[in-house]
Amino acid sequence: MISFIKILLVASLLGMVGCSTLPPSNPNNLCDIFDEKSSWYKDAKKAEKRWGSPVPVMMSIIYQESMFRHNARTPRTKILWIFPGPRKSDAFGYPQAKNAVWGEYQDQGGNSFARRDNFGDAIDFIGWYNKQSQKRSRIGLSDGYNLYLAYHEGHGGYNRGTYRQKGWLMNTAQKVQTRSQQYASQLQNCEERFKGSWWWPF
């Protein structure tokens, strides 16, 4: 009987973990996202206060990179058009950050145990990267269009204008900007309900 109870307990805990990592059911509405993922608002506001990049901009970048999937990876290549080969890059997690830049964030962001599949760490990384874009490429922290270009191309590539030869990328960056504006408008109508006595902006 005790063993059966233990099995049920473990199964329920695993189910809770699985649900906690599922993407939000309506990623197009920031109010719905924060209603469903109550801890994400606190994480997002903490990152905003630390790095200065607005919540809607950071959330729009994560949407574009992973659709809020905690274990997102780049597709595998094909060998002889049939067999799965290596992945196109080592990008992983909510922010689709590569190993090298994630390691830089861990060194400079002050959290060597940060994980790309943890939302709080991921959005803090986005805020940190946007801050680097402000410092290295003189991009405004609310400029979702250029922040995304720098995020995709790296600061060296952005400063050299490599994105100018990539029409698809500029179109994607415009989608990020448009979504960030939509998110900002939505958040204005619902943010008060996410603030409570439990929330502290530090």
mmCIF file of C-alpha atoms in Angstrom:
data_model
loop_
_atom_site.group_PDB
_atom_site.id
_atom_site.type_symbol
_atom_site.label_atom_id
_atom_site.label_comp_id
_atom_site.label_asym_id
_atom_site.label_seq_id
_atom_site.Cartn_x
_atom_site.Cartn_y
_atom_site.Cartn_z
ATOM 1 C CA MET A 1 0.000 0.000 0.000
ATOM 2 C CA ILE A 2 2.808 2.424 0.926
ATOM 3 C CA SER A 3 4.645 1.616 -2.295
ATOM 4 C CA PHE A 4 1.482 2.341 -4.304
ATOM 5 C CA ILE A 5 1.086 5.712 -2.572
ATOM 6 C CA LYS A 6 4.719 6.544 -3.319
ATOM 7 C CA ILE A 7 4.179 5.724 -6.992
ATOM 8 C CA LEU A 8 1.125 7.980 -7.135
ATOM 9 C CA LEU A 9 3.038 10.787 -5.418
ATOM 10 C CA VAL A 10 5.975 10.543 -7.816
ATOM 11 C CA ALA A 11 3.622 10.427 -10.808
ATOM 12 C CA SER A 12 1.741 13.516 -9.640
ATOM 13 C CA LEU A 13 4.988 15.405 -9.048
ATOM 14 C CA LEU A 14 6.226 14.502 -12.509
ATOM 15 C CA GLY A 15 2.915 15.665 -13.941
ATOM 16 C CA MET A 16 3.249 19.001 -12.157
ATOM 17 C CA VAL A 17 6.773 19.465 -13.486
ATOM 18 C CA GLY A 18 5.573 18.649 -16.994
ATOM 19 C CA CYS A 19 2.740 21.171 -16.787
ATOM 20 C CA SER A 20 5.020 23.866 -15.422
ATOM 21 C CA THR A 21 7.250 23.631 -18.486
ATOM 22 C CA LEU A 22 4.486 23.602 -21.100
ATOM 23 C CA PRO A 23 4.332 26.715 -23.294
ATOM 24 C CA PRO A 24 1.500 29.141 -22.506
ATOM 25 C CA SER A 25 -1.723 28.204 -24.270
ATOM 26 C CA ASN A 26 -2.161 31.693 -25.782
ATOM 27 C CA PRO A 27 1.292 33.146 -26.539
ATOM 28 C CA ASN A 28 -0.243 35.998 -28.541
ATOM 29 C CA ASN A 29 -1.596 37.748 -25.452
ATOM 30 C CA LEU A 30 0.787 38.867 -22.710
ATOM 31 C CA CYS A 31 -2.015 39.130 -20.135
ATOM 32 C CA ASP A 32 -3.005 35.507 -20.789
ATOM 33 C CA ILE A 33 0.625 34.425 -20.549
ATOM 34 C CA PHE A 34 1.100 35.994 -17.132
ATOM 35 C CA ASP A 35 -2.306 34.757 -15.944
ATOM 36 C CA GLU A 36 -1.272 31.220 -16.814
ATOM 37 C CA LYS A 37 2.383 31.496 -15.723
ATOM 38 C CA SER A 38 2.098 33.532 -12.539
ATOM 39 C CA SER A 39 5.820 33.479 -11.707
ATOM 40 C CA TRP A 40 6.836 34.754 -15.153
ATOM 41 C CA TYR A 41 5.618 38.285 -14.469
ATOM 42 C CA LYS A 42 7.826 38.556 -11.410
ATOM 43 C CA ASP A 43 10.807 37.149 -13.344
ATOM 44 C CA ALA A 44 10.205 39.530 -16.246
ATOM 45 C CA LYS A 45 9.888 42.620 -14.048
ATOM 46 C CA LYS A 46 13.018 41.644 -12.142
ATOM 47 C CA ALA A 47 14.961 41.432 -15.419
ATOM 48 C CA GLU A 48 13.487 44.751 -16.568
ATOM 49 C CA LYS A 49 14.594 46.485 -13.375
ATOM 50 C CA ARG A 50 18.072 44.931 -13.539
ATOM 51 C CA TRP A 51 18.860 45.627 -17.199
ATOM 52 C CA GLY A 52 16.419 48.339 -18.309
ATOM 53 C CA SER A 53 14.862 46.518 -21.267
ATOM 54 C CA PRO A 54 11.035 46.596 -21.192
ATOM 55 C CA VAL A 55 9.135 43.401 -20.465
ATOM 56 C CA PRO A 56 7.204 43.432 -23.805
ATOM 57 C CA VAL A 57 10.448 43.644 -25.805
ATOM 58 C CA MET A 58 12.114 40.780 -23.929
ATOM 59 C CA MET A 59 8.999 38.603 -24.129
ATOM 60 C CA SER A 60 8.677 39.279 -27.850
ATOM 61 C CA ILE A 61 12.250 38.098 -28.435
ATOM 62 C CA ILE A 62 11.619 34.888 -26.482
ATOM 63 C CA TYR A 63 8.413 34.318 -28.468
ATOM 64 C CA GLN A 64 10.348 34.626 -31.715
ATOM 65 C CA GLU A 65 13.198 32.405 -30.595
ATOM 66 C CA SER A 66 11.362 29.497 -28.983
ATOM 67 C CA MET A 67 7.609 30.157 -28.773
ATOM 68 C CA PHE A 68 8.185 29.799 -25.015
ATOM 69 C CA ARG A 69 9.341 26.165 -25.290
ATOM 70 C CA HIS A 70 11.838 25.474 -22.509
ATOM 71 C CA ASN A 71 13.752 22.793 -24.417
ATOM 72 C CA ALA A 72 13.720 24.281 -27.921
ATOM 73 C CA ARG A 73 16.629 23.289 -30.175
ATOM 74 C CA THR A 74 17.610 23.965 -33.747
ATOM 75 C CA PRO A 75 16.576 21.288 -36.294
ATOM 76 C CA ARG A 76 18.925 18.477 -37.165
ATOM 77 C CA THR A 77 20.600 18.349 -40.553
ATOM 78 C CA LYS A 78 20.023 15.359 -42.836
ATOM 79 C CA ILE A 79 22.634 12.869 -43.984
ATOM 80 C CA LEU A 80 21.851 11.469 -47.444
ATOM 81 C CA TRP A 81 18.490 13.264 -47.156
ATOM 82 C CA ILE A 82 17.256 10.531 -44.773
ATOM 83 C CA PHE A 83 19.341 10.024 -41.643
ATOM 84 C CA PRO A 84 19.385 12.631 -38.844
ATOM 85 C CA GLY A 85 22.699 14.443 -38.609
ATOM 86 C CA PRO A 86 24.104 17.019 -36.192
ATOM 87 C CA ARG A 87 22.054 20.063 -35.244
ATOM 88 C CA LYS A 88 22.639 23.323 -37.074
ATOM 89 C CA SER A 89 23.918 24.972 -33.875
ATOM 90 C CA ASP A 90 24.129 24.432 -30.120
ATOM 91 C CA ALA A 91 21.400 27.023 -29.452
ATOM 92 C CA PHE A 92 19.048 25.811 -26.738
ATOM 93 C CA GLY A 93 16.211 26.709 -24.426
ATOM 94 C CA TYR A 94 13.796 29.625 -24.128
ATOM 95 C CA PRO A 95 16.306 32.166 -25.510
ATOM 96 C CA GLN A 96 17.906 29.836 -28.096
ATOM 97 C CA ALA A 97 21.259 31.011 -26.755
ATOM 98 C CA LYS A 98 24.437 29.366 -27.993
ATOM 99 C CA ASN A 99 26.950 27.852 -25.594
ATOM 100 C CA ALA A 100 29.561 30.576 -26.058
ATOM 101 C CA VAL A 101 27.334 33.586 -25.423
ATOM 102 C CA TRP A 102 25.545 31.788 -22.577
ATOM 103 C CA GLY A 103 28.918 31.182 -20.959
ATOM 104 C CA GLU A 104 29.708 34.879 -21.327
ATOM 105 C CA TYR A 105 26.412 35.718 -19.634
ATOM 106 C CA GLN A 106 27.141 33.307 -16.792
ATOM 107 C CA ASP A 107 30.502 34.995 -16.228
ATOM 108 C CA GLN A 108 29.230 38.562 -16.479
ATOM 109 C CA GLY A 109 25.659 38.203 -15.242
ATOM 110 C CA GLY A 110 26.713 36.862 -11.882
ATOM 111 C CA ASN A 111 24.963 33.479 -12.013
ATOM 112 C CA SER A 112 27.191 30.590 -12.983
ATOM 113 C CA PHE A 113 24.341 28.131 -12.350
ATOM 114 C CA ALA A 114 21.888 29.799 -14.765
ATOM 115 C CA ARG A 115 20.074 27.436 -17.149
ATOM 116 C CA ARG A 116 18.635 28.129 -20.567
ATOM 117 C CA ASP A 117 15.567 25.982 -19.838
ATOM 118 C CA ASN A 118 14.699 28.046 -16.751
ATOM 119 C CA PHE A 119 12.437 30.967 -17.631
ATOM 120 C CA GLY A 120 13.783 33.322 -14.959
ATOM 121 C CA ASP A 121 17.358 32.760 -16.122
ATOM 122 C CA ALA A 122 16.351 32.993 -19.777
ATOM 123 C CA ILE A 123 14.614 36.348 -19.548
ATOM 124 C CA ASP A 124 17.430 37.724 -17.417
ATOM 125 C CA PHE A 125 19.785 36.665 -20.210
ATOM 126 C CA ILE A 126 17.656 38.502 -22.781
ATOM 127 C CA GLY A 127 17.783 41.639 -20.635
ATOM 128 C CA TRP A 128 21.553 41.289 -20.237
ATOM 129 C CA TYR A 129 22.065 40.807 -23.979
ATOM 130 C CA ASN A 130 19.920 43.826 -24.804
ATOM 131 C CA LYS A 131 22.017 45.859 -22.380
ATOM 132 C CA GLN A 132 25.153 44.725 -24.230
ATOM 133 C CA SER A 133 23.484 45.813 -27.475
ATOM 134 C CA GLN A 134 22.979 49.255 -25.996
ATOM 135 C CA LYS A 135 26.626 49.443 -24.929
ATOM 136 C CA ARG A 136 28.257 47.858 -27.985
ATOM 137 C CA SER A 137 25.891 48.893 -30.769
ATOM 138 C CA ARG A 138 24.146 51.978 -29.361
ATOM 139 C CA ILE A 139 20.671 50.466 -29.693
ATOM 140 C CA GLY A 140 17.848 51.787 -27.536
ATOM 141 C CA LEU A 141 16.545 49.311 -24.958
ATOM 142 C CA SER A 142 12.993 49.684 -26.311
ATOM 143 C CA ASP A 143 13.992 49.244 -29.973
ATOM 144 C CA GLY A 144 12.752 45.706 -30.571
ATOM 145 C CA TYR A 145 13.612 45.808 -34.273
ATOM 146 C CA ASN A 146 17.317 46.552 -33.929
ATOM 147 C CA LEU A 147 17.703 44.657 -30.660
ATOM 148 C CA TYR A 148 16.540 41.520 -32.447
ATOM 149 C CA LEU A 149 18.896 42.099 -35.369
ATOM 150 C CA ALA A 150 21.797 42.393 -32.931
ATOM 151 C CA TYR A 151 20.539 39.340 -31.028
ATOM 152 C CA HIS A 152 20.524 37.268 -34.203
ATOM 153 C CA GLU A 153 23.690 38.568 -35.876
ATOM 154 C CA GLY A 154 25.832 39.263 -32.800
ATOM 155 C CA HIS A 155 27.145 42.721 -32.060
ATOM 156 C CA GLY A 156 30.031 42.458 -34.508
ATOM 157 C CA GLY A 157 27.742 41.355 -37.320
ATOM 158 C CA TYR A 158 25.167 44.005 -36.504
ATOM 159 C CA ASN A 159 27.776 46.760 -36.439
ATOM 160 C CA ARG A 160 29.025 45.598 -39.845
ATOM 161 C CA GLY A 161 25.475 45.597 -41.210
ATOM 162 C CA THR A 162 25.373 41.898 -42.135
ATOM 163 C CA TYR A 163 21.597 41.892 -41.709
ATOM 164 C CA ARG A 164 21.180 44.221 -44.685
ATOM 165 C CA GLN A 165 21.710 41.265 -47.027
ATOM 166 C CA LYS A 166 19.032 39.218 -45.245
ATOM 167 C CA GLY A 167 15.578 40.412 -46.147
ATOM 168 C CA TRP A 168 13.953 37.535 -44.259
ATOM 169 C CA LEU A 169 15.768 38.559 -41.076
ATOM 170 C CA MET A 170 14.685 42.183 -41.342
ATOM 171 C CA ASN A 171 11.103 40.973 -41.846
ATOM 172 C CA THR A 172 11.418 38.817 -38.730
ATOM 173 C CA ALA A 173 12.830 41.734 -36.746
ATOM 174 C CA GLN A 174 9.823 43.803 -37.785
ATOM 175 C CA LYS A 175 7.558 41.040 -36.449
ATOM 176 C CA VAL A 176 9.413 41.209 -33.135
ATOM 177 C CA GLN A 177 8.910 44.972 -33.011
ATOM 178 C CA THR A 178 5.215 44.695 -33.884
ATOM 179 C CA ARG A 179 4.657 41.973 -31.283
ATOM 180 C CA SER A 180 6.459 43.979 -28.613
ATOM 181 C CA GLN A 181 4.110 46.896 -29.304
ATOM 182 C CA GLN A 182 1.089 44.595 -29.071
ATOM 183 C CA TYR A 183 2.393 43.107 -25.826
ATOM 184 C CA ALA A 184 2.951 46.614 -24.413
ATOM 185 C CA SER A 185 -0.618 47.619 -25.232
ATOM 186 C CA GLN A 186 -1.988 44.439 -23.674
ATOM 187 C CA LEU A 187 0.100 44.811 -20.526
ATOM 188 C CA GLN A 188 -1.198 48.330 -19.946
ATOM 189 C CA ASN A 189 -4.685 46.873 -19.558
ATOM 190 C CA CYS A 190 -3.831 44.099 -17.105
ATOM 191 C CA GLU A 191 -0.595 44.808 -15.261
ATOM 192 C CA GLU A 192 -2.262 46.064 -12.082
ATOM 193 C CA ARG A 193 -3.682 42.651 -11.320
ATOM 194 C CA PHE A 194 -0.236 41.059 -11.354
ATOM 195 C CA LYS A 195 1.079 43.438 -8.727
ATOM 196 C CA GLY A 196 0.429 42.463 -5.142
ATOM 197 C CA SER A 197 1.923 42.483 -1.699
ATOM 198 C CA TRP A 198 4.055 39.465 -2.646
ATOM 199 C CA TRP A 199 5.734 41.280 -5.518
ATOM 200 C CA TRP A 200 8.892 43.268 -4.873
ATOM 201 C CA PRO A 201 10.796 44.890 -7.773
ATOM 202 C CA PHE A 202 14.272 43.701 -6.783
#
